[in-house]
Coordinates of C-alpha atoms in Angstrom, one line a residue:
M1 CA 108.3 155.6 -46.5
A2 CA 111.4 156.6 -47.9
E3 CA 112.1 158.1 -44.5
L4 CA 111.3 155.7 -42.3
L5 CA 113.7 153.3 -44.4
R6 CA 116.6 155.7 -43.7
T7 CA 115.9 155.3 -39.7
Q8 CA 116.6 151.8 -40.0
A9 CA 119.5 152.3 -42.1
R10 CA 120.8 154.0 -39.7
K11 CA 120.4 152.1 -36.3
P12 CA 123.5 149.3 -35.5
K13 CA 123.1 146.0 -36.9
C14 CA 123.2 143.3 -34.2
Y15 CA 124.5 139.8 -34.5
L16 CA 123.9 136.5 -33.0
L17 CA 126.8 134.6 -31.2
R18 CA 128.3 132.1 -33.4
P19 CA 128.3 128.8 -31.9
V20 CA 131.9 128.1 -31.5
T21 CA 131.9 131.5 -29.1
F22 CA 128.7 130.7 -27.6
L23 CA 130.5 127.0 -26.6
L24 CA 133.9 128.3 -25.3
I25 CA 131.7 131.0 -23.2
M26 CA 130.0 128.2 -21.3
L27 CA 132.8 125.6 -20.9
I28 CA 134.7 129.2 -19.4
L29 CA 132.1 129.7 -16.5
V30 CA 131.2 125.4 -16.1
F31 CA 135.4 125.0 -15.4
F32 CA 135.4 128.6 -13.0
G33 CA 131.3 127.7 -11.2
A34 CA 133.0 124.1 -10.3
G35 CA 136.2 125.2 -8.7
F36 CA 134.4 128.6 -6.8
L37 CA 130.7 127.7 -5.8
S38 CA 130.5 123.6 -5.1
P39 CA 130.3 122.4 -2.5
R40 CA 133.0 120.0 -2.7
S41 CA 135.2 122.6 -2.7
P42 CA 137.8 122.7 0.3
V43 CA 138.1 126.7 -0.4
L44 CA 136.5 129.2 2.5
W45 CA 136.7 133.1 1.8
S46 CA 136.7 134.4 5.0
R47 CA 138.0 137.4 7.0
R48 CA 140.8 137.3 8.9
A49 CA 142.4 140.2 11.1
G50 CA 146.4 140.1 10.7
A51 CA 148.8 140.4 13.9
G52 CA 148.7 143.3 16.1
E53 CA 146.6 145.9 16.2
A54 CA 147.5 147.5 12.9
G55 CA 146.1 144.0 11.9
R56 CA 142.9 144.3 13.7
E57 CA 142.2 148.0 12.3
S58 CA 142.2 146.6 8.8
I59 CA 140.8 143.6 8.7
G60 CA 141.0 141.7 4.3
L61 CA 140.0 138.2 2.6
Q62 CA 142.0 135.8 2.5
V63 CA 142.0 132.3 1.1
V64 CA 141.6 129.8 3.9
K65 CA 141.7 125.9 3.0
L66 CA 139.6 123.7 5.2
S67 CA 141.3 120.9 6.0
R68 CA 139.4 117.4 6.0
M69 CA 137.9 116.3 9.1
V70 CA 136.6 112.6 9.4
Y71 CA 133.9 112.5 12.6
P72 CA 130.6 111.1 12.5
Q73 CA 127.3 111.9 11.2
P74 CA 124.7 114.4 12.9
K75 CA 121.6 111.9 12.9
V76 CA 118.9 114.0 12.4
L77 CA 116.5 111.7 14.7
T78 CA 119.0 111.2 17.5
P79 CA 119.4 113.5 20.1
S80 CA 122.3 114.1 21.7
R81 CA 121.0 113.8 24.7
K82 CA 117.8 113.0 26.1
D83 CA 117.9 113.2 29.5
V84 CA 118.6 117.8 29.8
L85 CA 117.1 120.0 28.0
V86 CA 119.8 121.5 25.2
L87 CA 118.0 124.3 23.5
T88 CA 116.1 127.5 25.0
P89 CA 112.7 128.6 23.9
W90 CA 114.6 131.5 22.1
L91 CA 116.6 128.8 20.0
A92 CA 119.9 129.3 22.1
P93 CA 122.0 126.0 22.6
I94 CA 122.7 125.0 26.4
I95 CA 125.6 123.1 26.5
W96 CA 126.4 119.9 27.7
E97 CA 128.7 117.3 26.9
A98 CA 127.8 115.3 23.9
T99 CA 126.6 118.1 22.8
F100 CA 129.2 119.3 20.7
N101 CA 132.6 118.3 18.5
T102 CA 135.4 119.7 19.7
D103 CA 137.4 118.8 16.6
I104 CA 135.1 120.6 14.6
L105 CA 134.7 124.0 16.9
N106 CA 138.1 124.2 17.3
E107 CA 138.8 124.3 13.3
Q108 CA 135.7 126.9 13.1
F109 CA 137.2 129.4 15.4
R110 CA 141.0 128.3 14.1
L111 CA 139.7 130.0 10.9
Q112 CA 138.5 133.4 12.7
N113 CA 141.8 133.8 14.2
A114 CA 140.0 134.5 17.3
T115 CA 141.8 135.8 20.5
I116 CA 140.2 134.9 23.7
G117 CA 140.6 137.2 27.3
I118 CA 139.9 136.0 30.0
T119 CA 139.4 138.3 33.6
V120 CA 139.7 137.2 37.1
F121 CA 139.7 138.9 40.4
A122 CA 142.9 138.4 42.8
I123 CA 142.0 141.3 45.4
K124 CA 143.4 140.9 49.3
K125 CA 143.7 136.8 50.0
Y126 CA 142.2 136.3 46.9
V127 CA 145.5 136.5 45.1
V128 CA 146.1 132.7 46.9
F129 CA 143.8 130.9 44.5
L130 CA 145.7 132.7 41.5
K131 CA 148.3 130.1 40.6
L132 CA 145.9 127.0 40.6
F133 CA 143.5 128.8 38.6
L134 CA 146.4 129.9 36.2
E135 CA 148.1 126.1 36.3
T136 CA 145.1 124.8 35.7
A137 CA 143.5 127.3 32.9
E138 CA 146.7 126.0 30.6
Q139 CA 146.2 122.4 30.9
H140 CA 142.3 122.9 30.0
F141 CA 141.3 126.6 29.2
M142 CA 140.9 127.1 25.5
V143 CA 143.9 124.9 24.5
G144 CA 145.5 125.4 21.3
H145 CA 144.0 128.9 21.1
R146 CA 145.3 132.3 21.8
V147 CA 144.5 134.2 25.3
N148 CA 145.0 136.7 27.3
Y149 CA 145.2 136.4 31.0
Y150 CA 143.8 139.9 32.9
V151 CA 144.5 139.3 36.6
F152 CA 143.1 142.7 38.4
T153 CA 145.0 143.1 41.9
D154 CA 145.7 145.2 44.5
R155 CA 148.8 142.9 45.4
P156 CA 150.8 142.9 42.2
A157 CA 153.7 141.7 44.0
D158 CA 152.2 138.8 45.2
V159 CA 150.9 137.3 41.5
P160 CA 153.0 134.0 41.2
H161 CA 155.2 133.4 38.4
V162 CA 153.4 130.4 36.4
P163 CA 154.9 129.2 32.7
L164 CA 152.8 130.1 29.9
G165 CA 152.1 128.3 26.2
E166 CA 152.7 129.5 23.2
G167 CA 150.3 132.1 22.1
R168 CA 149.0 132.7 25.7
Q169 CA 150.0 136.0 28.2
M170 CA 149.3 137.2 31.6
V171 CA 148.9 141.2 31.8
V172 CA 148.6 142.3 35.6
L173 CA 146.1 145.3 36.1
E174 CA 146.4 147.2 39.5
V175 CA 143.5 148.3 41.3
P176 CA 142.3 149.7 44.2
A177 CA 141.2 147.0 47.0
S178 CA 137.4 147.8 48.7
A179 CA 136.5 147.4 52.6
R180 CA 133.7 144.9 52.1
W181 CA 133.8 142.0 49.8
Q182 CA 130.7 142.6 48.4
D183 CA 132.2 146.0 47.2
V184 CA 134.9 144.2 45.6
S185 CA 132.0 142.0 44.4
M186 CA 130.1 144.4 43.1
R187 CA 133.2 146.8 41.5
R188 CA 134.0 144.1 38.6
M189 CA 131.1 145.2 36.6
E190 CA 132.5 148.9 36.6
M191 CA 136.5 147.7 36.2
I192 CA 135.4 145.1 33.3
S193 CA 133.5 148.1 31.2
S194 CA 135.7 150.7 31.8
F195 CA 139.0 148.3 31.0
C196 CA 136.8 146.7 27.9
E197 CA 137.2 150.4 26.2
Q198 CA 140.5 151.0 27.2
R199 CA 141.9 148.3 25.5
F200 CA 140.2 145.2 25.8
L201 CA 138.5 145.9 22.3
R202 CA 141.5 146.6 20.6
E203 CA 143.1 143.3 22.0
V204 CA 140.8 139.9 22.0
D205 CA 137.7 139.1 20.2
F206 CA 135.9 137.1 23.1
L207 CA 136.1 137.9 26.8
V208 CA 135.1 135.6 29.7
C209 CA 134.4 136.7 33.4
A210 CA 135.4 134.4 35.7
D211 CA 135.9 133.9 40.0
V212 CA 139.6 133.3 40.9
D213 CA 138.6 130.9 43.5
M214 CA 137.4 128.1 41.4
K215 CA 140.1 125.6 39.3
F216 CA 139.9 124.2 35.9
R217 CA 139.1 120.5 35.9
D218 CA 138.5 119.1 32.1
H219 CA 138.2 121.0 29.1
V220 CA 136.2 124.2 29.0
G221 CA 137.1 125.5 25.4
V222 CA 135.7 127.2 22.1
E223 CA 132.2 125.8 22.8
I224 CA 131.1 127.9 25.4
L225 CA 131.5 131.3 23.3
S226 CA 129.7 133.0 21.8
Q227 CA 127.4 137.1 21.5
L228 CA 126.6 136.6 25.0
F229 CA 126.8 133.6 27.5
G230 CA 125.7 132.6 30.9
T231 CA 126.0 129.7 33.0
L232 CA 123.5 127.7 35.3
H233 CA 123.8 128.1 39.0
P234 CA 124.8 124.7 40.1
G235 CA 122.1 125.4 43.2
Y236 CA 119.2 126.4 41.1
Y237 CA 119.5 124.5 37.7
R238 CA 117.0 122.2 38.9
A239 CA 114.2 124.8 40.5
S240 CA 111.3 126.8 39.3
R241 CA 111.3 130.5 39.0
E242 CA 109.6 131.0 42.2
A243 CA 112.1 129.6 44.0
F244 CA 115.2 131.5 42.4
P245 CA 116.7 134.3 44.5
Y246 CA 116.2 137.1 42.5
E247 CA 115.8 140.8 43.5
R248 CA 112.6 140.9 44.9
R249 CA 112.0 144.7 45.5
P250 CA 110.6 146.7 43.0
Q251 CA 112.3 149.4 44.2
S252 CA 115.8 147.9 42.7
Q253 CA 117.5 148.3 39.4
A254 CA 117.8 144.5 39.6
H255 CA 114.1 143.3 40.8
I256 CA 112.3 140.3 39.1
P257 CA 108.3 139.6 39.7
R258 CA 107.7 136.1 41.0
D259 CA 106.0 134.9 37.9
Q260 CA 109.4 135.6 35.4
G261 CA 112.6 134.5 35.1
D262 CA 114.2 131.7 33.0
F263 CA 116.9 130.7 34.8
Y264 CA 119.0 131.7 37.9
Y265 CA 122.7 132.8 36.3
M266 CA 126.2 132.3 38.2
G267 CA 128.2 135.5 38.4
A268 CA 131.4 133.9 38.3
F269 CA 131.3 132.7 34.8
F270 CA 130.1 134.9 31.9
G271 CA 130.8 136.5 28.8
G272 CA 130.8 136.6 25.0
S273 CA 132.3 139.2 22.5
V274 CA 133.7 141.9 23.7
S275 CA 131.1 144.6 22.7
E276 CA 128.5 142.5 24.0
V277 CA 130.2 142.4 27.3
Y278 CA 131.0 145.6 27.2
R279 CA 127.3 146.6 27.0
L280 CA 126.1 143.8 29.8
T281 CA 128.6 145.1 32.8
K282 CA 128.3 148.8 31.9
A283 CA 124.5 148.5 31.9
C284 CA 125.1 146.5 35.8
H285 CA 127.5 149.0 36.8
Q286 CA 124.9 151.7 36.1
A287 CA 122.1 150.0 37.7
I288 CA 124.6 149.5 40.8
V289 CA 125.0 153.1 41.1
A290 CA 121.3 153.9 40.7
D291 CA 120.4 151.8 43.7
R292 CA 122.9 152.5 45.7
A293 CA 121.3 156.7 45.2
N294 CA 118.5 155.4 45.9
G295 CA 120.2 153.6 49.0
I296 CA 119.6 149.6 48.1
E297 CA 122.1 147.2 47.4
A298 CA 121.0 144.3 45.8
V299 CA 120.5 140.9 47.7
W300 CA 123.4 138.9 45.9
H301 CA 125.1 142.1 44.2
D302 CA 126.5 142.0 40.9
E303 CA 124.8 138.8 40.1
S304 CA 121.8 140.4 40.9
H305 CA 121.8 142.7 38.3
L306 CA 123.9 140.1 36.0
N307 CA 119.9 137.8 36.0
R308 CA 118.0 141.1 35.4
Y309 CA 120.1 141.8 31.8
L310 CA 120.1 138.1 31.0
L311 CA 116.4 138.2 31.4
D312 CA 116.1 141.1 29.1
H313 CA 118.8 140.8 27.0
K314 CA 118.5 136.8 26.3
P315 CA 122.1 135.1 26.0
T316 CA 123.2 133.2 22.7
K317 CA 124.3 130.1 24.4
V318 CA 123.9 129.2 27.8
L319 CA 126.4 126.8 29.8
S320 CA 125.5 123.6 31.9
P321 CA 125.9 123.4 35.8
E322 CA 129.3 121.3 34.1
Y323 CA 131.2 124.6 34.2
M324 CA 130.6 126.1 37.7
W325 CA 130.2 123.0 39.9
D326 CA 130.8 122.7 43.5
E327 CA 131.6 118.7 44.8
K328 CA 132.0 119.0 48.2
L329 CA 128.3 120.9 48.6
L330 CA 126.7 119.1 45.7
G331 CA 128.3 115.3 45.2
W332 CA 128.8 113.9 41.7
P333 CA 125.1 113.2 39.9
A334 CA 124.8 111.4 36.7
I335 CA 123.3 113.9 35.3
M336 CA 127.0 115.8 34.4
R337 CA 128.8 113.4 33.1
K338 CA 132.1 115.9 33.4
L339 CA 133.1 118.9 36.0
R340 CA 134.5 121.5 34.1
Y341 CA 134.9 124.5 36.4
V342 CA 134.8 123.6 40.2
A343 CA 134.9 125.4 43.3
V344 CA 138.6 125.0 45.4
P345 CA 137.6 124.6 49.4
K346 CA 137.5 127.5 51.6
N347 CA 137.1 129.3 54.6
H348 CA 134.8 132.5 52.9
R349 CA 134.5 134.4 56.3
E350 CA 138.6 133.8 56.9
I351 CA 139.3 134.6 52.8
R352 CA 136.9 137.3 52.9
N353 CA 137.6 139.9 55.6
R354 CA 141.2 139.7 55.4

């Protein structure tokens, strides 16, 4: 018994917190918790890159204050559009007019401090379309955001001078021409994947790949941006999968059977994060090389391989035909509330063969 008492005597004494000390601690926790944890607080912790390449490599945390915004409340029981599909079966949004709020999206992307790159190929006579493309892009494409225009061309001396807004710049990348327009089209995948590795991964956050023989006619902004997006072909958005012009020959890497397929995507407007665009273009280039080794060329060239890739790797956002339209061929149906990126009338045979 005496030994037990000696053991207990050696143990440290425990004291209960005094009521006043306890209350002070609770008040401090409530005060700081209300400031930093309340959902009403306008403070957001976000990762934001510094300026330049060094800033992209060394990313720190900053406190960013959200501006107070007033906008209509979304209604759970009132869909934004009843006349079109706005969500894919894999839960990717389909972007139509009236399905997004530009002001909210602009605020979110400004917090990300994002830079958007856009690639165009002005090869041979296609350089004549570059001036209109750039002028209309300055009016409608990613207005208010940093943009790098990457112009691939075999005629750098013919690249027009177009005044660009603050934070927007043009980079001319000289590349060789190809004898056939089909080869120019297919080589895009190789060149984009190569330059993703060489510079795009360091210079921009998102990459949009576009055709140059087009013009921007209405707003095209950050609502299109996602990890990986594709655009519905304006000629096939109403068609069944059996009618899609997929590559049907099993010998091709682009082959899609008639009982498969979600949508038919246009090769003239796709993109996403630079890393995802790199994976897409590299995979398509490798498939084109494999087909060439087997003596086969996909029916619609790089577009056929793009559709095969997007069937296997579902896009995280799908753009409606508002973002790729030809009014001369298709008119302006009521379902298209806006025509954003549209074809420029041209003589394909004359342009492609010169």
